[in-house]
Short mmCIF file of C-alpha atoms in Angstrom, two decimals:
data_model
loop_
_atom_site.label_atom_id
_atom_site.label_comp_id
_atom_site.label_asym_id
_atom_site.label_seq_id
_atom_site.Cartn_x
_atom_site.Cartn_y
_atom_site.Cartn_z
CA UNK S 1 25.72 113.47 126.11
CA UNK S 2 28.02 113.49 128.92
CA UNK S 3 25.23 113.12 131.12
CA UNK S 4 23.62 109.82 129.52
CA UNK S 5 26.81 108.11 129.45
CA UNK S 6 27.09 108.75 133.19
CA UNK S 7 23.45 107.74 134.17
CA UNK S 8 24.62 104.27 131.80
CA UNK S 9 27.95 103.88 133.90
CA UNK S 10 26.07 103.97 137.17
CA UNK S 11 23.23 101.61 136.02
CA UNK S 12 26.26 98.71 134.70
CA UNK S 13 28.30 99.69 138.26
CA UNK S 14 24.81 98.60 140.12
CA UNK S 15 24.89 95.41 138.08
CA UNK S 16 28.64 94.63 138.00
CA UNK S 17 29.68 91.70 140.44
CA UNK S 18 33.12 91.52 139.23
CA UNK S 19 35.96 93.81 141.07
CA UNK S 20 38.07 94.86 138.17
CA UNK S 21 34.99 94.99 136.27
CA UNK S 22 33.66 97.98 139.09
CA UNK S 23 37.00 98.88 139.12
CA UNK S 24 36.82 100.16 135.45
CA UNK S 25 33.27 101.72 135.89
CA UNK S 26 33.77 103.52 138.95
CA UNK S 27 36.93 105.26 136.97
CA UNK S 28 34.80 105.80 134.17
CA UNK S 29 31.62 107.33 137.05
CA UNK S 30 34.32 109.59 137.90
CA UNK S 31 35.57 110.23 135.10
CA UNK S 32 32.53 111.51 133.66
CA UNK S 33 31.40 113.54 136.95
CA UNK S 34 34.68 115.54 136.05
CA UNK S 35 33.80 116.87 132.92
CA UNK S 36 30.00 117.47 133.67
CA UNK S 37 31.78 119.67 136.32
CA UNK S 38 33.74 121.36 134.00
CA UNK S 39 31.63 121.84 131.19
CA UNK S 40 30.61 125.18 130.71
CA UNK S 41 26.61 126.61 131.91
CA UNK S 42 24.52 126.32 128.42
CA UNK S 43 23.61 129.92 127.16
CA UNK S 44 20.15 130.97 127.09
CA UNK S 45 18.87 130.11 123.43
CA UNK S 46 18.47 133.83 122.13
CA UNK S 47 21.82 134.30 123.03
CA UNK S 48 22.97 131.37 121.14
CA UNK S 49 20.92 132.36 118.27
CA UNK S 50 22.47 135.61 118.22
CA UNK S 51 26.21 134.63 118.06
CA UNK S 52 25.55 132.49 115.62
CA UNK S 53 23.72 134.29 112.79
CA UNK S 54 26.51 137.44 113.82
CA UNK S 55 29.07 134.87 112.79
CA UNK S 56 27.38 132.94 109.78
CA UNK S 57 25.38 134.84 107.24
CA UNK S 58 26.06 138.10 105.17
CA UNK S 59 24.76 141.57 104.42
CA UNK S 60 22.54 142.85 101.72
CA UNK S 61 22.44 145.90 100.65
CA UNK S 62 18.57 146.76 99.76
CA UNK S 63 17.85 148.52 96.53
CA UNK S 64 14.53 148.03 95.41
CA UNK S 65 11.88 150.23 97.03
CA UNK S 66 9.03 152.59 96.61
CA UNK S 67 7.67 155.56 98.18
CA UNK S 68 4.69 158.47 98.48
CA UNK S 69 4.18 161.09 100.61
CA UNK S 70 1.44 163.28 102.88
CA UNK S 71 1.58 166.73 104.09
CA UNK S 72 3.19 165.96 106.80
CA UNK S 73 5.64 162.26 105.98
CA UNK S 74 7.55 160.65 103.04
CA UNK S 75 7.05 157.08 103.09
CA UNK S 76 9.00 154.43 102.04
CA UNK S 77 8.32 150.99 101.35
CA UNK S 78 10.70 148.39 101.54
CA UNK S 79 9.50 144.77 100.68
CA UNK S 80 11.53 141.98 102.84
CA UNK S 81 9.74 138.56 102.98
CA UNK S 82 8.95 137.61 106.56
CA UNK S 83 10.14 140.40 108.09
CA UNK S 84 7.27 140.25 110.53
CA UNK S 85 8.50 137.59 112.58
CA UNK S 86 11.75 138.82 113.84
CA UNK S 87 11.60 140.58 117.29
CA UNK S 88 11.39 144.51 117.13
CA UNK S 89 14.71 144.79 118.26
CA UNK S 90 16.63 143.29 114.97
CA UNK S 91 14.40 146.02 113.13
CA UNK S 92 16.47 149.67 113.42
CA UNK S 93 16.53 152.92 112.01
CA UNK S 94 18.93 155.70 112.85
CA UNK S 95 17.80 159.19 111.42
CA UNK S 96 19.34 162.47 111.14
CA UNK S 97 18.30 165.84 109.65
CA UNK S 98 19.11 164.66 105.88
CA UNK S 99 19.34 160.84 106.14
CA UNK S 100 18.52 157.82 107.70
CA UNK S 101 20.14 154.17 107.91
CA UNK S 102 18.17 150.93 107.97
CA UNK S 103 19.57 147.58 109.51
CA UNK S 104 17.26 144.15 109.76
CA UNK S 105 19.68 141.56 111.43
CA UNK S 106 19.22 137.81 111.15
CA UNK S 107 16.50 137.35 108.10
CA UNK S 108 16.87 133.58 107.21
CA UNK S 109 20.45 133.91 107.98
CA UNK S 110 21.36 137.44 106.06
CA UNK S 111 22.09 140.85 107.21
CA UNK S 112 20.23 143.85 105.24
CA UNK S 113 21.04 147.06 104.81
CA UNK S 114 19.65 150.34 103.02
CA UNK S 115 21.26 153.89 103.76
CA UNK S 116 19.90 157.45 102.13
CA UNK S 117 22.33 160.77 102.43
CA UNK S 118 21.15 163.77 101.49
CA UNK S 119 17.72 164.18 101.53
CA UNK S 120 15.71 167.07 99.17
CA UNK S 121 14.55 168.12 102.55
CA UNK S 122 15.55 168.05 106.47
CA UNK S 123 13.47 166.15 108.66
CA UNK S 124 12.43 166.13 112.27
CA UNK S 125 14.02 162.92 114.23
CA UNK S 126 12.24 162.98 116.95
CA UNK S 127 8.64 162.93 115.04
CA UNK S 128 10.58 159.60 112.39
CA UNK S 129 10.00 156.33 113.26
CA UNK S 130 9.65 152.71 111.69
CA UNK S 131 6.51 150.02 111.50
CA UNK S 132 6.90 146.47 110.36
CA UNK S 133 4.39 145.61 108.64
CA UNK S 134 3.46 141.97 106.95
CA UNK S 135 6.58 141.68 104.13
CA UNK S 136 7.32 145.00 104.14
CA UNK S 137 8.93 147.91 106.67
CA UNK S 138 7.68 151.50 106.28
CA UNK S 139 9.66 154.02 107.03
CA UNK S 140 7.86 157.23 108.41
CA UNK S 141 10.02 160.54 107.86
CA UNK S 142 8.52 163.55 109.47
CA UNK S 143 8.86 166.77 107.08
CA UNK S 144 10.04 169.88 108.45
CA UNK S 145 8.48 171.64 106.69
CA UNK S 146 4.77 170.56 104.98
CA UNK S 147 5.74 171.20 101.47
CA UNK S 148 5.61 168.84 98.53
CA UNK S 149 9.27 167.03 97.86
CA UNK S 150 9.30 166.04 93.78
CA UNK S 151 12.00 163.34 94.89
CA UNK S 152 13.90 161.82 97.30
CA UNK S 153 17.46 163.62 97.75
CA UNK S 154 19.33 165.71 96.38
CA UNK S 155 21.69 163.35 94.22
CA UNK S 156 17.91 162.86 92.26
CA UNK S 157 17.01 166.50 91.97
CA UNK S 158 20.14 167.10 90.24
CA UNK S 159 19.70 164.22 87.56
CA UNK S 160 16.12 165.16 86.91
CA UNK S 161 17.61 169.02 86.46
CA UNK S 162 20.55 167.95 83.79
CA UNK S 163 17.74 165.57 81.57
CA UNK S 164 15.63 168.57 81.69
CA UNK S 165 18.39 171.04 80.84
CA UNK S 166 19.30 168.31 77.87
CA UNK S 167 15.68 168.14 76.96
CA UNK S 168 15.36 172.20 76.93
CA UNK S 169 18.68 172.51 74.50
CA UNK S 170 17.92 169.44 72.11
CA UNK S 171 16.40 170.49 68.94
CA UNK S 172 12.60 170.09 68.95
CA UNK S 173 12.34 168.29 65.50
CA UNK S 174 14.78 166.29 65.74
CA UNK S 175 13.36 165.19 69.19
CA UNK S 176 10.14 164.40 67.45
CA UNK S 177 11.54 163.17 63.94
CA UNK S 178 13.31 160.43 67.02
CA UNK S 179 9.93 159.77 68.42
CA UNK S 180 8.74 158.92 64.89
CA UNK S 181 11.07 156.84 64.32
CA UNK S 182 11.19 154.50 67.12
CA UNK S 183 7.19 154.29 67.26
CA UNK S 184 7.73 152.56 63.00
CA UNK S 185 10.17 151.09 64.66
CA UNK S 186 8.23 149.24 67.36
CA UNK S 187 4.49 149.59 66.11
CA UNK S 188 2.59 147.20 64.08
CA UNK S 189 1.55 147.26 60.51
CA UNK S 190 -1.46 149.87 61.05
CA UNK S 191 0.88 152.20 63.30
CA UNK S 192 3.35 151.85 60.71
CA UNK S 193 0.61 152.86 57.81
CA UNK S 194 -1.00 156.06 59.79
CA UNK S 195 2.74 157.30 60.21
CA UNK S 196 3.22 156.66 56.59
CA UNK S 197 -0.18 158.55 55.66
CA UNK S 198 0.57 161.38 57.81
CA UNK S 199 4.46 162.16 56.42
CA UNK S 200 3.01 162.02 53.25
CA UNK S 201 0.13 164.59 53.95
CA UNK S 202 3.06 166.52 55.78
CA UNK S 203 5.20 166.71 52.87
CA UNK S 204 1.94 167.16 50.31
CA UNK S 205 1.35 169.90 52.30
CA UNK S 206 4.83 171.46 52.34
CA UNK S 207 4.85 171.46 48.45
CA UNK S 208 1.64 172.98 47.86
CA UNK S 209 3.19 176.25 50.10
CA UNK S 210 0.44 175.31 53.10
CA UNK S 211 3.38 175.30 55.66
CA UNK S 212 6.61 176.96 55.33
CA UNK S 213 9.48 175.39 53.95
CA UNK S 214 11.51 174.93 57.03
CA UNK S 215 9.36 173.56 59.45
#
């Protein structure tokens, strides 16, 4: 903008004939030249963009993902629209033997993070990597031992074990009764008729002595 002002002043100076006007234009020309000289050098576009992204935007924690496994790898799929348009260095994954951290920088003005701690089994840091696909990041955790993982983390395993223990200690007949009640409440007329019929037949068998009374 200053450069354009300077060019315009120079044009006016060339056409000016009165001394007073020329003196004003010369003073303005010198002032503009000094301002231009003292301006900081323009920053490269990528540096300017990086600074802008670090100042603006905010960080979003990723909670949704999918996963599967092969003999050698555990694969975590994270959906992020437009991630393939980012420079590769903006998608960073740091691995340890039992964890990994994902950081995606400046995707549509936001940063995205995901952390997995206490992985179920140890992984090879050197053999693990990440791949950027269309609208998706694939994190490849290399298994140290070729064995099946029942879940991703130790916390998930403990949670499943607690659920199983609670189910195993529950009264089986009570559990069955609860399932039937739920099916009856949520079922259509046909389902309700079927359950009613099964219930009546079961009671009739009990009265006839076909089934022990404590069942």
